[in-house]
Coordinates of C-alpha atoms in Angstrom, one line a residue:
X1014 CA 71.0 114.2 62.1
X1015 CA 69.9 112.3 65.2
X1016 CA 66.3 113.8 64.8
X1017 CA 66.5 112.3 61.1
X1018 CA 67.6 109.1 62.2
X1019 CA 64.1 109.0 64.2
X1020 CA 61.8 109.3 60.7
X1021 CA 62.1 105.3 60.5
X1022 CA 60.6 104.6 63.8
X1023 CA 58.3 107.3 63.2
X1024 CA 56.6 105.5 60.4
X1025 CA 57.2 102.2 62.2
X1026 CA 54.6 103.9 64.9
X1027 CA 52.1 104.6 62.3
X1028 CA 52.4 108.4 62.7
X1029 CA 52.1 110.0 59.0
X1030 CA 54.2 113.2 57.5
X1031 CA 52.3 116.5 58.4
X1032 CA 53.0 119.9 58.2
X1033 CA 54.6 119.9 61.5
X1034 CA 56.8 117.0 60.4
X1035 CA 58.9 115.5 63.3
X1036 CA 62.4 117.8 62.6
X1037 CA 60.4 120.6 62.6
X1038 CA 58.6 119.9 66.2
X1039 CA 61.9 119.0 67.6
X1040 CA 63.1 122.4 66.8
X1041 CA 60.1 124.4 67.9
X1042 CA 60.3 122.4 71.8
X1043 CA 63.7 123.0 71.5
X1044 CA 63.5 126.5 70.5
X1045 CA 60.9 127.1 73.6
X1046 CA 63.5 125.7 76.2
X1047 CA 66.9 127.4 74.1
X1048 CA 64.5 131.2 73.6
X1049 CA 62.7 131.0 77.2
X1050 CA 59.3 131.3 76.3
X1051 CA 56.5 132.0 78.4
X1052 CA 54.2 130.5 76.2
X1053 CA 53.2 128.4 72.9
X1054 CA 51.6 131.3 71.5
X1055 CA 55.2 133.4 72.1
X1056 CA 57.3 131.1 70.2
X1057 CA 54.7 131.1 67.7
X1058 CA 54.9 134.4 66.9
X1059 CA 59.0 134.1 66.4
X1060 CA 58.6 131.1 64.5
X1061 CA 56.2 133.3 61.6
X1062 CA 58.9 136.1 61.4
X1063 CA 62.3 134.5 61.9
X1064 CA 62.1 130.7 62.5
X1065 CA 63.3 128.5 65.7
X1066 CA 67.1 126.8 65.5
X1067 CA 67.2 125.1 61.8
X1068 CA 63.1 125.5 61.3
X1069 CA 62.7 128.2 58.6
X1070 CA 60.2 131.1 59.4
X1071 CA 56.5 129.4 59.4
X1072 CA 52.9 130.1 59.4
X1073 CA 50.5 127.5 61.2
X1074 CA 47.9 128.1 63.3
X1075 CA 48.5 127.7 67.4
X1076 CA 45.5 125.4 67.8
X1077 CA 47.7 123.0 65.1
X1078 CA 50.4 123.0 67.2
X1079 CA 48.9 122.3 70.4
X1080 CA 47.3 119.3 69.4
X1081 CA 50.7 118.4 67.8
X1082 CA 52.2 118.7 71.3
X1083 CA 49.6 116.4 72.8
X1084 CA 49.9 113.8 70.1
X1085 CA 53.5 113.5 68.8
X1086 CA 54.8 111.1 70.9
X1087 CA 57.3 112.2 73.6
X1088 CA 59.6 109.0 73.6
X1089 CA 60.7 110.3 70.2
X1090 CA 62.5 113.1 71.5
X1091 CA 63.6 110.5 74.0
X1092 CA 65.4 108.3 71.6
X1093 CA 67.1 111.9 70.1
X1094 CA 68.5 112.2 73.6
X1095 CA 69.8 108.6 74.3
X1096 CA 70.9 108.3 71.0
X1097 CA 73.4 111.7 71.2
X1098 CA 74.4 111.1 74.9
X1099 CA 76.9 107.9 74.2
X1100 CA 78.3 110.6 71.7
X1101 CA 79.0 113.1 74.0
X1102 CA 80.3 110.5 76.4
X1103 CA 83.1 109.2 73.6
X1104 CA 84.1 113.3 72.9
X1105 CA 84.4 114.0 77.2
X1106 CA 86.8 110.9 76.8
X1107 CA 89.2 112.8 73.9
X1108 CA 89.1 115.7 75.5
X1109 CA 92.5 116.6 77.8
X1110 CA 92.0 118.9 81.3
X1111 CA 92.5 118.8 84.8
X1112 CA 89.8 117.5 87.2
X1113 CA 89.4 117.4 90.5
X1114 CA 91.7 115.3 92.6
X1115 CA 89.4 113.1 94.2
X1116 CA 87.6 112.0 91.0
X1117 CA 91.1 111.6 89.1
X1118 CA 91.6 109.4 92.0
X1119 CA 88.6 107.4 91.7
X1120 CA 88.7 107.1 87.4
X1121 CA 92.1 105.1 88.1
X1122 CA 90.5 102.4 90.4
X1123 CA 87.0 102.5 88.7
X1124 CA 85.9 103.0 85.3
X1125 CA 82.9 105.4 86.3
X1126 CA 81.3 107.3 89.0
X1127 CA 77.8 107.8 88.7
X1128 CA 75.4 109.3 91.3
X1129 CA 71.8 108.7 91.1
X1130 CA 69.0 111.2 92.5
X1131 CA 65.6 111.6 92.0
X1132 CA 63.7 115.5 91.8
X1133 CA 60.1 116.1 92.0
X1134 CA 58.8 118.8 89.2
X1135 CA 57.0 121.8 89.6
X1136 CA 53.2 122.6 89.2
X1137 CA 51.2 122.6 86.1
X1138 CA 49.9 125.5 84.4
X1139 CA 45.8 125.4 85.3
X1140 CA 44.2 127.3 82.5
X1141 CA 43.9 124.5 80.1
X1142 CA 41.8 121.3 79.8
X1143 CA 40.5 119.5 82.6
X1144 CA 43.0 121.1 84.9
X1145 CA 41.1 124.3 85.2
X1146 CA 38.3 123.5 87.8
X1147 CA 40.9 121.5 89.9
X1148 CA 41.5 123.4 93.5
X1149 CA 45.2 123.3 93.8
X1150 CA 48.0 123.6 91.3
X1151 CA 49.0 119.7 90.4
X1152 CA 52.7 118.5 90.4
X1153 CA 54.2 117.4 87.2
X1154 CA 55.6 114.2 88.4
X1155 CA 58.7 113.0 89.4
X1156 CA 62.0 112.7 87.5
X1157 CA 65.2 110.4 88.5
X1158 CA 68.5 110.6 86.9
X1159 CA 72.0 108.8 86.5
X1160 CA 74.9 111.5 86.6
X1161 CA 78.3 110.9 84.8
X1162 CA 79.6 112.9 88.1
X1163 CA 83.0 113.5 86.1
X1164 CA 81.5 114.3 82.8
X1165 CA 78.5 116.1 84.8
X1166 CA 76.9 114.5 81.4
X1167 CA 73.3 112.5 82.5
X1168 CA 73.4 108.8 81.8
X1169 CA 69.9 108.1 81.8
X1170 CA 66.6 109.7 82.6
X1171 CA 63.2 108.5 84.0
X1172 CA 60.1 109.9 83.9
X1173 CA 56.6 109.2 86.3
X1174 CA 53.8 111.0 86.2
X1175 CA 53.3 110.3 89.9
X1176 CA 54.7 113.2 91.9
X1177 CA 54.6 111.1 95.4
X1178 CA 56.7 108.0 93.6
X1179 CA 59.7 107.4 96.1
X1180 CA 63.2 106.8 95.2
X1181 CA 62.8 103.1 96.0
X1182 CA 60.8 103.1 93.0
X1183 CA 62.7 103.4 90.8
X1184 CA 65.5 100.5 92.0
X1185 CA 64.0 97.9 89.2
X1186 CA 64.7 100.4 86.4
X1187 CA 68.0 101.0 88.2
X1188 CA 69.6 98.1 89.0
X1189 CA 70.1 96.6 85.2
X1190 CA 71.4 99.9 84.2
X1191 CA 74.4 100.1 86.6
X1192 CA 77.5 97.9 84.8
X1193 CA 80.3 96.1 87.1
X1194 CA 83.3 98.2 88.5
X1195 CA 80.9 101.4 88.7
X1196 CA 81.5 103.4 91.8
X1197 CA 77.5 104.8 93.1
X1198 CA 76.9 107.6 94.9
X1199 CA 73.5 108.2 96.2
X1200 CA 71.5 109.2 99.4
X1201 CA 69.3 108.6 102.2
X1202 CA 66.4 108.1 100.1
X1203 CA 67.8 104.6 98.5
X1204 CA 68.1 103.0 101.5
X1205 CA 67.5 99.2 100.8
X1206 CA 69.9 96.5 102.0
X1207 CA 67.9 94.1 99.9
X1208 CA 68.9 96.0 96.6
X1209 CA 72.4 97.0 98.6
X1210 CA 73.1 92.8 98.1
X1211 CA 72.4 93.4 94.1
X1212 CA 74.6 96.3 93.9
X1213 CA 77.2 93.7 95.5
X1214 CA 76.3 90.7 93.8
X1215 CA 76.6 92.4 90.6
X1216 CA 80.3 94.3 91.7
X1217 CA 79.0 97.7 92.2
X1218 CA 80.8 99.9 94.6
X1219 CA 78.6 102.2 96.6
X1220 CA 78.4 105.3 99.1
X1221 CA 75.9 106.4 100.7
X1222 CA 74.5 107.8 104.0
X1223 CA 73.9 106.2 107.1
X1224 CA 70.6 106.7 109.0
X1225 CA 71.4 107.5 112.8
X1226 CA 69.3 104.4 113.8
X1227 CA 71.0 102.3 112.1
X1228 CA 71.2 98.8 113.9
X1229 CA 74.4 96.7 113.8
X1230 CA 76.9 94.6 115.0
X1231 CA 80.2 95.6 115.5
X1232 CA 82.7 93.0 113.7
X1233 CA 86.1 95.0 113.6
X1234 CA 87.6 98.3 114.7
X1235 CA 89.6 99.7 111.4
X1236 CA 90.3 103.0 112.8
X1237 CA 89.2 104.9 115.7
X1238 CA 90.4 108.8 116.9
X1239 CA 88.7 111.6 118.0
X1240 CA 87.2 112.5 114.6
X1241 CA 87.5 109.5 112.6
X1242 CA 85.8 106.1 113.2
X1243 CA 86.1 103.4 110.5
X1244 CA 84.5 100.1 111.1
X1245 CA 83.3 96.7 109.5
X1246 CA 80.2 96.1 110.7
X1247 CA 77.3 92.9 110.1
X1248 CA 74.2 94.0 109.1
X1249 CA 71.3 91.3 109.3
X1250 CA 69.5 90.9 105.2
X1251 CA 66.4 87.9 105.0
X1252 CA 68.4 86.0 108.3
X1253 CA 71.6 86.8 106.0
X1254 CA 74.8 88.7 107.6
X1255 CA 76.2 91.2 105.3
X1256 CA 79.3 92.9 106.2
X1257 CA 79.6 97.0 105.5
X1258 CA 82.2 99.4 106.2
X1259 CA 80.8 102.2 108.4
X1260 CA 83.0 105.3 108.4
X1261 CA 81.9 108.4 111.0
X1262 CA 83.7 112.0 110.7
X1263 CA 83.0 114.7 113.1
X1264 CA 83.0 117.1 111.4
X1265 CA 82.2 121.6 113.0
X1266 CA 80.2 119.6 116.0
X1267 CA 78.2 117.3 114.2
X1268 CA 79.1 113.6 113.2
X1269 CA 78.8 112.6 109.5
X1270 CA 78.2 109.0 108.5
X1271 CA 78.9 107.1 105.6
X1272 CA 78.4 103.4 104.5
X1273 CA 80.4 101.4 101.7
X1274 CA 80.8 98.1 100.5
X1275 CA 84.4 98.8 99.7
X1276 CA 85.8 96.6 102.9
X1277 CA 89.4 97.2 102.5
X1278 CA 90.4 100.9 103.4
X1279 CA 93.7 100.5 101.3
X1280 CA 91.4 100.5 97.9
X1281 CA 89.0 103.1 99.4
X1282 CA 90.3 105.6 102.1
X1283 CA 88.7 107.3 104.3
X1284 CA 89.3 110.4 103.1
X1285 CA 87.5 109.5 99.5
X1286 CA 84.8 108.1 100.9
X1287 CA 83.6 111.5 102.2
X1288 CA 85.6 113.6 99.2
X1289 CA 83.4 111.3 96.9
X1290 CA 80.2 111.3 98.8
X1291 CA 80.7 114.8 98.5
X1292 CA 80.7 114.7 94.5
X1293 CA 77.2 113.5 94.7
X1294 CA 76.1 117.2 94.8
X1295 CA 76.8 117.0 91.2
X1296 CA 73.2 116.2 90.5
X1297 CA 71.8 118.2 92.7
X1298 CA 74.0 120.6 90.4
X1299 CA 72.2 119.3 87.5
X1300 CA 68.8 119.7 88.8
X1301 CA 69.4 122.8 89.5
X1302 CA 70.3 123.9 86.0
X1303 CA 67.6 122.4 84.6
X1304 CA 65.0 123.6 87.1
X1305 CA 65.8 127.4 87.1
X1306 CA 68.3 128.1 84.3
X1307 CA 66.6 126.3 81.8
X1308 CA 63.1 126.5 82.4
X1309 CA 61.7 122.8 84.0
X1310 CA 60.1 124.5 86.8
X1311 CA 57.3 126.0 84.2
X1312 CA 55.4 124.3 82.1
X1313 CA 53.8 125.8 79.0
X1314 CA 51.1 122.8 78.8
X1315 CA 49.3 120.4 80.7
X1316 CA 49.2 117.0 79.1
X1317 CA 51.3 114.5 80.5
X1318 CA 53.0 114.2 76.8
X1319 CA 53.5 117.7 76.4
X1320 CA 55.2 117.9 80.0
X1321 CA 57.4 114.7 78.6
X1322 CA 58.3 116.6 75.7
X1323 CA 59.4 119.5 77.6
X1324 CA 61.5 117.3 80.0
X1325 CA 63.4 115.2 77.3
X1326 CA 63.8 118.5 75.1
X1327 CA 65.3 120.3 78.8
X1328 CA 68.3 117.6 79.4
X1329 CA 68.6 117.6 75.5
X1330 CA 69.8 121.2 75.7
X1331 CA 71.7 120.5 79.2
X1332 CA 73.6 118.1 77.8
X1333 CA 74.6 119.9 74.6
X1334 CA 75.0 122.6 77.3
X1335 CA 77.4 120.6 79.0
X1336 CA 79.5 119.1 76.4
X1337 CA 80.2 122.8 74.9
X1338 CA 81.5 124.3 78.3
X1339 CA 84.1 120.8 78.5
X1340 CA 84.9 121.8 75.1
X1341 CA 85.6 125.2 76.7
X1342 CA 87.5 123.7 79.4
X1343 CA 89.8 121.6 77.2
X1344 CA 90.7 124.9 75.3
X1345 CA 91.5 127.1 78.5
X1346 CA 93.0 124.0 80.1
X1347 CA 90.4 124.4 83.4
X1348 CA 88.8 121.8 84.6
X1349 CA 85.1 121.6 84.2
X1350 CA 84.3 122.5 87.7
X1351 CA 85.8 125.8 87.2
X1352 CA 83.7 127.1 83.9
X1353 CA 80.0 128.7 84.4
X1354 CA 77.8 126.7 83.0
X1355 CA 75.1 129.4 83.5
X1356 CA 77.4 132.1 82.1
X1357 CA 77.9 129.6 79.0
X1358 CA 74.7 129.0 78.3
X1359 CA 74.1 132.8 78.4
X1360 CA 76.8 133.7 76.8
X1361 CA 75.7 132.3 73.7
X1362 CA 73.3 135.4 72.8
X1363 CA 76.6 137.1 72.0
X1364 CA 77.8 134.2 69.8
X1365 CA 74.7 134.1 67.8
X1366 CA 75.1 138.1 67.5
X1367 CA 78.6 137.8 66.5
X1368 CA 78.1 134.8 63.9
X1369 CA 75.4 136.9 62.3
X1370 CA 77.8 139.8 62.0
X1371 CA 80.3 137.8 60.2
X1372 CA 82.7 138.3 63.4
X1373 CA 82.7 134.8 64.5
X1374 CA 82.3 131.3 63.1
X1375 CA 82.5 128.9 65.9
X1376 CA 80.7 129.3 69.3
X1377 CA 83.5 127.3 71.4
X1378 CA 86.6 130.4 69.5
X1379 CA 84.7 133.0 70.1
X1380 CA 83.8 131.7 73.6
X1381 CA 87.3 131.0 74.7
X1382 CA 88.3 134.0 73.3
X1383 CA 86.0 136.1 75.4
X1384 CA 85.7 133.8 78.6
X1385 CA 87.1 136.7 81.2
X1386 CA 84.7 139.3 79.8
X1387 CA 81.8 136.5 79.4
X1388 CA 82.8 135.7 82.8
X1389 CA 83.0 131.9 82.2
X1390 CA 85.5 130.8 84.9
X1391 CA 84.6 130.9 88.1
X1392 CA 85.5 132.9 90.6
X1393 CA 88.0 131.3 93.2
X1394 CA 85.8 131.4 96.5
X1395 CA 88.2 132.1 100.0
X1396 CA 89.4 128.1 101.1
X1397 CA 87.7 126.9 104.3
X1398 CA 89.9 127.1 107.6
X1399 CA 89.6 123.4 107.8
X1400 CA 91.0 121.0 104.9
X1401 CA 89.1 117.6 104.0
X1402 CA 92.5 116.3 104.0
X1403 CA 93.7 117.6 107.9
X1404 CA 90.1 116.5 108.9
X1405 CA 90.7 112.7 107.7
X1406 CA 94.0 112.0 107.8
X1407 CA 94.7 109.2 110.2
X1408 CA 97.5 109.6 112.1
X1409 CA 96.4 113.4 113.4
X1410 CA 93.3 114.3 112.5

């Protein structure tokens, strides 16, 4: 249904019906990121003798369909995917299950905690087009990304073609995306007291890392022990002073330092400052699954709009990924954090198996039905010797 909903601005773009009509391309990118193909010609073969997702079985030449992929235009699969995510949002909002403590925590003071990271994609595949004579293999660009962090859902994706672009970039497209009353989580790469004053201005709460040089002025002592410093500190922006809370733990030898514009420890403690900070892995999480379970490190074409329609098609299928295994969560009462994504995602070879046997009707029953011998939930790893908690607490650390 979202890829229907599409045919209207399909038409508005001038783009007439074809063979390959725009439902049927959106199943065949989809089906080369869901089937791992290798190649075009691959999923070509499969899509003559059994079809891809809801494309029936179809014969059309491979030259056809690699022109389609360089012409259909990539922001259509796009929409598809910004359309379905505030969707998937509303359904993570129904659903009931534990999560972890420090983002409970953090949901009751702000409405969302986003973290925001930027990933530069792999090489190009050189045996087509132009890209053959060229010496080395060239990066597919760059990619930056809003994460739900409690949803793990993305909120919004960007897309350059420029592999060297730098997070600061990207800090226009950013800024106006980020509502009031958000807590952000990013990283070294972002650092930019300018846009720190917009985040504050427009009543964004932020963590992030500070760099070791960083120069100051001390203005008050919050808390000081051996392994826990928490200060206010003035920071000089355009000849403006702009006061930050600087928070240091030392942490097996090494100091670890975070900066907020959360002043008051009472509404932010120490102790969430790092447990949050530390939810910002999250993306990297995402990245990750993308990258190597589902495919984004290879690229079966090298146009820049066949590598976009790769990329939108990718987090399409992560974040369909990613709403099933909540739904799987909410039935075995886990929190999200425990379930496999990876063993979900291939998991779902034995749900189509068992569907076409008659066995099964629903992938999320027969899924939570089999999770120990699908191996869904996670194993529980040995604790560390040293708690977050005993590390920040502040009257014995």
């Amino acid at each position: 249904p979202a890829t229907l909903a599409q045919l209207s601005y399909y038409h508005q773009l001038g783009l007439r019906e074809r063979t390959l009509t725009l439902p049927l391309m959106v199943a065949l990118v989809l089906g080369l990121v869901w089937r791992q193909f290798s190649s075009v010609s691959e999923a070509l073969r499969v899509w003559h003798q059994e079809g891809l997702l809801w494309a029936a079985p179809l014969k059309v030449s491979q030259q056809a369909i690699s022109e389609r992929l360089r012409t259909l235009p990539a922001e259509l699969l796009e929409r598809v995917l910004n359309d379905l995510l505030p969707q998937m949002h509303r359904r993570w909002t129904q659903r009931d299950r534990p999560m972890p403590a420090e983002l409970a925590w953090a949901l009751t003071h702000y409405e969302r905690v986003w973290a925001v990271d930027g990933s530069t994609l792999d090489g190009l595949v050189r045996r087509v087009g132009l890209l053959r004579n060229l010496p080395d293999w060239p990066l597919a660009g760059r990619m930056m990304a809003i994460l739900d962090v409690a949803s793990r859902l993305p909120q919004r994706v960007w897309y350059t073609d420029d592999s060297q672009a730098h997070d600061q970039r990207f800090w226009p497209d950013l800024l106006p995306t980020i509502p009031a009353n958000t807590l952000l989580l990013f990283d070294l790469g972002f650092t930019n007291f300018k846009r720190y004053l917009h985040l504050i201005n427009q009543q964004v709460t932020f963590i992030t890392r500070a760099k070791s040089n960083l120069s100051y002025q001390l203005k008050q002592v919050l808390h000081q022990s051996a392994q826990v410093h928490d200060y206010l500190i003035v920071i000089t922006v355009d000849k403006q002073p702009v006061t930050l809370r600087l928070v240091e733990v030392l942490y097996h030898g090494r100091w670890h330092r975070y900066l907020t514009n959360e002043l008051d420890p009472t509404r932010l403690p120490v102790i969430y400052v790092v447990a949050l900070y530390w939810q910002r892995w999250r993306i990297e999480d995402a990245y990750k699954l993308v990258k190597r379970l589902l495919g984004l490190a290879y690229f079966w074409v090298g146009s820049e709009n066949g590598v976009t329609l790769q990329l939108w098609a990718t987090w399409l299928l992560y974040a369909v990924l990613v709403d099933l295994s909540d739904e799987v969560a909410g039935e075995l009462g886990v929190p999200l954090a425990d379930i496999s994504l990876e063993m979900v995602y291939r998991s779902l070879y034995f749900c189509v198996n068992a569907i076409h046997r008659g066995d099964a009707t629903d992938p999320v029953s027969h899924l939570v039905a089999n999770a120990k011998l699908f191996g869904l939930i996670k194993r529980k790893r040995k604790p560390p010797n040293l708690s977050l908690l005993n590390l920040t607490i502040l009257d014995s650390p």
